[in-house]
């Protein structure tokens, strides 16, 4: 007989609930605010898209598309996937809604869940959240790259993220005189040391030699350090673009280091790539990844368009803030109404409504409690004040407010109560 087993969240997924969600909301509010000051507006694409969209944008050979997508046949038999990322969706939306008709560039941000069937570990989930932004339009001015990076860094500063390090690189463009030439050279060098490489890297010599540079395998590190560097093989235009991005970052006071091994795992990138790491995350320490993807919109059937963007791993951002002691305290209550008697209850319900209307958080117990029990609950909920309402208080029109921190009590009329709470709130 089947036993009644308890349900659990599916591996790699988890519930987020208070007090942690207080921090999630604070972080998201800060993103909206900071991105708003840079002229970004919000887009909310669906979480399901045609599988082909990701195959074409992110690359059929990439780990994300090749191994990690949740794909199913929809009612009309079409192959559909849960989105593993949202850059492809934003480009699809840009084309679908003719956004090239809008003043350019179009600046959009998104906040929401992404899905990848990866091996779960600290900071790595199968449903995770990204806060991302994309700039799409007619120009690839290096000032845009620099401003986008400046925006993420301002946001991290605003939320108090510590140990933030920005790495940048340029991977050139897909042409024989630029990245293709470099990749051919890299492949040649990798062939020479093939026997010393791990299985993944050996496979990648054929499929995507650039990804070998991403390897974290200990014994490959010395070999990789000796490989040719892309900076020495950029075409003059890409080299100029990269130099200008660096200059633009400097004039904005954004600190960075160059990381020639930063190639990223999605196929659509060209020229600028960047990654940001933070403290307290162990091996999954990238809190943000991004880069330029000129031509992606065209690949997806749209007009020639330049693009750049990033996505922050919100789960990791929250984790890093928590590890640094910047988590959230349990949300308390401003006022707990300790009422006694049917007559008092009607007044308590009305008082709760007025106080909530004025923006105070109020706990109104649904059933009458003994006075001692009521104060005990008020305390457990982290209430600042207990409003004591018995039949006497109600008939006299003089209410008792107890400050729970020091036990002080005062008698107030209803208007006095509201004024007192408002002035305390204003005083912080
Ligand atoms: P990505 O590097 O694949 O880029 O992901 C960006 C960030 O999402 C990572 O740095 C990490 O913080 C977070 N992340 C990725 N996978 C997981 C996971 N399994 N669990 C927790 N966090 C994760 C992109 O997705 C690109 N669309 C970014 C972009 C936007 N490039 C241009 N525009």
Short mmCIF file of N, CA and C and ligand atoms in Angstrom, two decimals, residues 64 84-87 110 116 118 123-126 128-130 133-134 264 266 268-269 275 286-291 293 308-316, ligand 1:
data_model
loop_
_atom_site.label_atom_id
_atom_site.label_comp_id
_atom_site.label_asym_id
_atom_site.label_seq_id
_atom_site.Cartn_x
_atom_site.Cartn_y
_atom_site.Cartn_z
N UNK A 64 23.79 25.12 -21.31
CA UNK A 64 22.46 25.57 -20.90
C UNK A 64 21.38 24.95 -21.80
N UNK A 84 15.72 29.52 -19.51
CA UNK A 84 16.92 29.39 -18.68
C UNK A 84 17.58 30.76 -18.46
N UNK A 85 17.13 31.77 -19.19
CA UNK A 85 17.66 33.13 -19.13
C UNK A 85 16.67 34.01 -19.88
N UNK A 86 16.84 35.32 -19.85
CA UNK A 86 15.80 36.18 -20.42
C UNK A 86 16.27 37.12 -21.53
N UNK A 87 17.57 37.10 -21.84
CA UNK A 87 18.06 37.98 -22.91
C UNK A 87 17.38 37.64 -24.24
N UNK A 110 14.32 43.34 -16.06
CA UNK A 110 13.37 42.29 -15.67
C UNK A 110 13.80 41.67 -14.35
N UNK A 116 17.13 26.08 -14.78
CA UNK A 116 18.21 25.30 -15.40
C UNK A 116 18.38 24.01 -14.61
N UNK A 118 20.58 22.09 -13.33
CA UNK A 118 21.97 21.95 -12.94
C UNK A 118 22.05 21.12 -11.67
N UNK A 123 24.19 28.22 -3.62
CA UNK A 123 24.20 29.28 -4.63
C UNK A 123 23.84 28.80 -6.03
N UNK A 124 23.46 27.51 -6.14
CA UNK A 124 23.07 27.02 -7.46
C UNK A 124 21.76 26.24 -7.33
N UNK A 125 20.76 26.71 -8.01
CA UNK A 125 19.43 26.11 -7.90
C UNK A 125 18.88 25.82 -9.29
N UNK A 126 17.81 25.03 -9.32
CA UNK A 126 17.19 24.73 -10.62
C UNK A 126 16.15 25.78 -10.96
N UNK A 128 15.97 29.63 -10.07
CA UNK A 128 16.68 30.73 -9.42
C UNK A 128 16.15 32.03 -10.01
N UNK A 129 16.57 33.13 -9.40
CA UNK A 129 15.99 34.41 -9.81
C UNK A 129 17.07 35.32 -10.38
N UNK A 130 16.71 36.01 -11.42
CA UNK A 130 17.65 37.00 -11.97
C UNK A 130 17.02 38.39 -11.96
N UNK A 133 19.11 43.41 -17.07
CA UNK A 133 18.80 44.60 -17.85
C UNK A 133 19.43 44.47 -19.23
N UNK A 134 18.77 45.04 -20.22
CA UNK A 134 19.26 44.98 -21.60
C UNK A 134 19.11 46.36 -22.25
N UNK A 264 32.52 33.51 -20.86
CA UNK A 264 31.08 33.31 -20.67
C UNK A 264 30.55 32.08 -21.42
N UNK A 266 27.52 31.54 -22.89
CA UNK A 266 26.42 31.67 -23.85
C UNK A 266 27.00 32.16 -25.18
N UNK A 268 25.95 34.04 -27.61
CA UNK A 268 25.63 35.29 -28.29
C UNK A 268 26.60 36.44 -28.03
N UNK A 269 27.57 36.24 -27.15
CA UNK A 269 28.42 37.37 -26.79
C UNK A 269 29.44 37.74 -27.87
N UNK A 275 31.99 39.99 -15.54
CA UNK A 275 31.44 39.17 -14.48
C UNK A 275 31.79 39.85 -13.16
N UNK A 286 29.94 34.03 -8.68
CA UNK A 286 29.56 35.06 -9.66
C UNK A 286 28.15 35.55 -9.33
N UNK A 287 28.03 36.82 -8.97
CA UNK A 287 26.69 37.37 -8.70
C UNK A 287 26.11 38.05 -9.91
N UNK A 288 26.93 38.27 -10.92
CA UNK A 288 26.42 38.96 -12.11
C UNK A 288 27.28 38.61 -13.31
N UNK A 289 26.62 38.39 -14.44
CA UNK A 289 27.36 38.16 -15.68
C UNK A 289 26.68 38.93 -16.80
N UNK A 290 27.49 39.39 -17.74
CA UNK A 290 26.86 40.11 -18.84
C UNK A 290 27.83 40.36 -19.97
N UNK A 291 27.35 41.09 -20.96
CA UNK A 291 28.21 41.41 -22.08
C UNK A 291 27.41 41.91 -23.27
N UNK A 293 26.09 41.82 -27.19
CA UNK A 293 25.60 40.78 -28.12
C UNK A 293 25.03 41.40 -29.40
N UNK A 308 23.50 45.11 -25.37
CA UNK A 308 24.37 44.77 -24.24
C UNK A 308 23.50 44.66 -23.00
N UNK A 309 23.91 43.81 -22.08
CA UNK A 309 23.11 43.67 -20.86
C UNK A 309 23.80 42.79 -19.84
N UNK A 310 23.11 42.52 -18.77
CA UNK A 310 23.66 41.68 -17.69
C UNK A 310 22.52 41.03 -16.95
N UNK A 311 22.84 40.00 -16.18
CA UNK A 311 21.86 39.46 -15.24
C UNK A 311 22.55 39.18 -13.91
N UNK A 312 21.90 39.63 -12.86
CA UNK A 312 22.37 39.40 -11.49
C UNK A 312 21.68 38.14 -10.97
N UNK A 313 22.42 37.24 -10.34
CA UNK A 313 21.81 36.09 -9.68
C UNK A 313 21.30 36.57 -8.32
N UNK A 314 19.98 36.73 -8.23
CA UNK A 314 19.42 37.34 -7.02
C UNK A 314 19.60 36.44 -5.80
N UNK A 315 19.49 35.11 -6.00
CA UNK A 315 19.68 34.19 -4.88
C UNK A 315 21.08 34.39 -4.27
N UNK A 316 22.07 34.52 -5.16
CA UNK A 316 23.45 34.67 -4.68
C UNK A 316 23.66 36.04 -4.03
P1 LIG B 1 24.55 33.85 -16.83
O1 LIG B 1 25.98 34.09 -16.53
O2 LIG B 1 24.17 32.50 -17.35
O3 LIG B 1 24.09 34.99 -17.83
O4 LIG B 1 23.69 34.12 -15.52
C1 LIG B 1 23.82 35.34 -14.83
C2 LIG B 1 23.87 35.10 -13.34
O5 LIG B 1 22.74 34.31 -12.92
C3 LIG B 1 25.06 34.31 -12.86
O6 LIG B 1 26.19 35.14 -12.68
C4 LIG B 1 24.56 33.78 -11.52
O7 LIG B 1 24.69 34.79 -10.51
C5 LIG B 1 23.09 33.56 -11.79
N1 LIG B 1 22.85 32.12 -12.02
C6 LIG B 1 23.02 31.42 -13.17
N2 LIG B 1 22.68 30.13 -12.99
C7 LIG B 1 22.27 30.00 -11.70
C8 LIG B 1 21.79 28.91 -10.91
N3 LIG B 1 21.63 27.69 -11.40
N4 LIG B 1 21.48 29.16 -9.61
C9 LIG B 1 21.62 30.41 -9.08
N5 LIG B 1 22.05 31.47 -9.79
C10 LIG B 1 22.39 31.26 -11.08
C11 LIG B 1 22.83 35.13 -18.34
O8 LIG B 1 21.87 34.51 -17.94
C12 LIG B 1 22.73 36.19 -19.39
N6 LIG B 1 21.35 36.22 -19.90
C13 LIG B 1 23.13 37.55 -18.82
C14 LIG B 1 23.04 38.63 -19.83
C15 LIG B 1 22.04 39.53 -19.97
N7 LIG B 1 23.93 38.90 -20.76
C16 LIG B 1 23.52 39.93 -21.49
N8 LIG B 1 22.36 40.31 -21.02
#
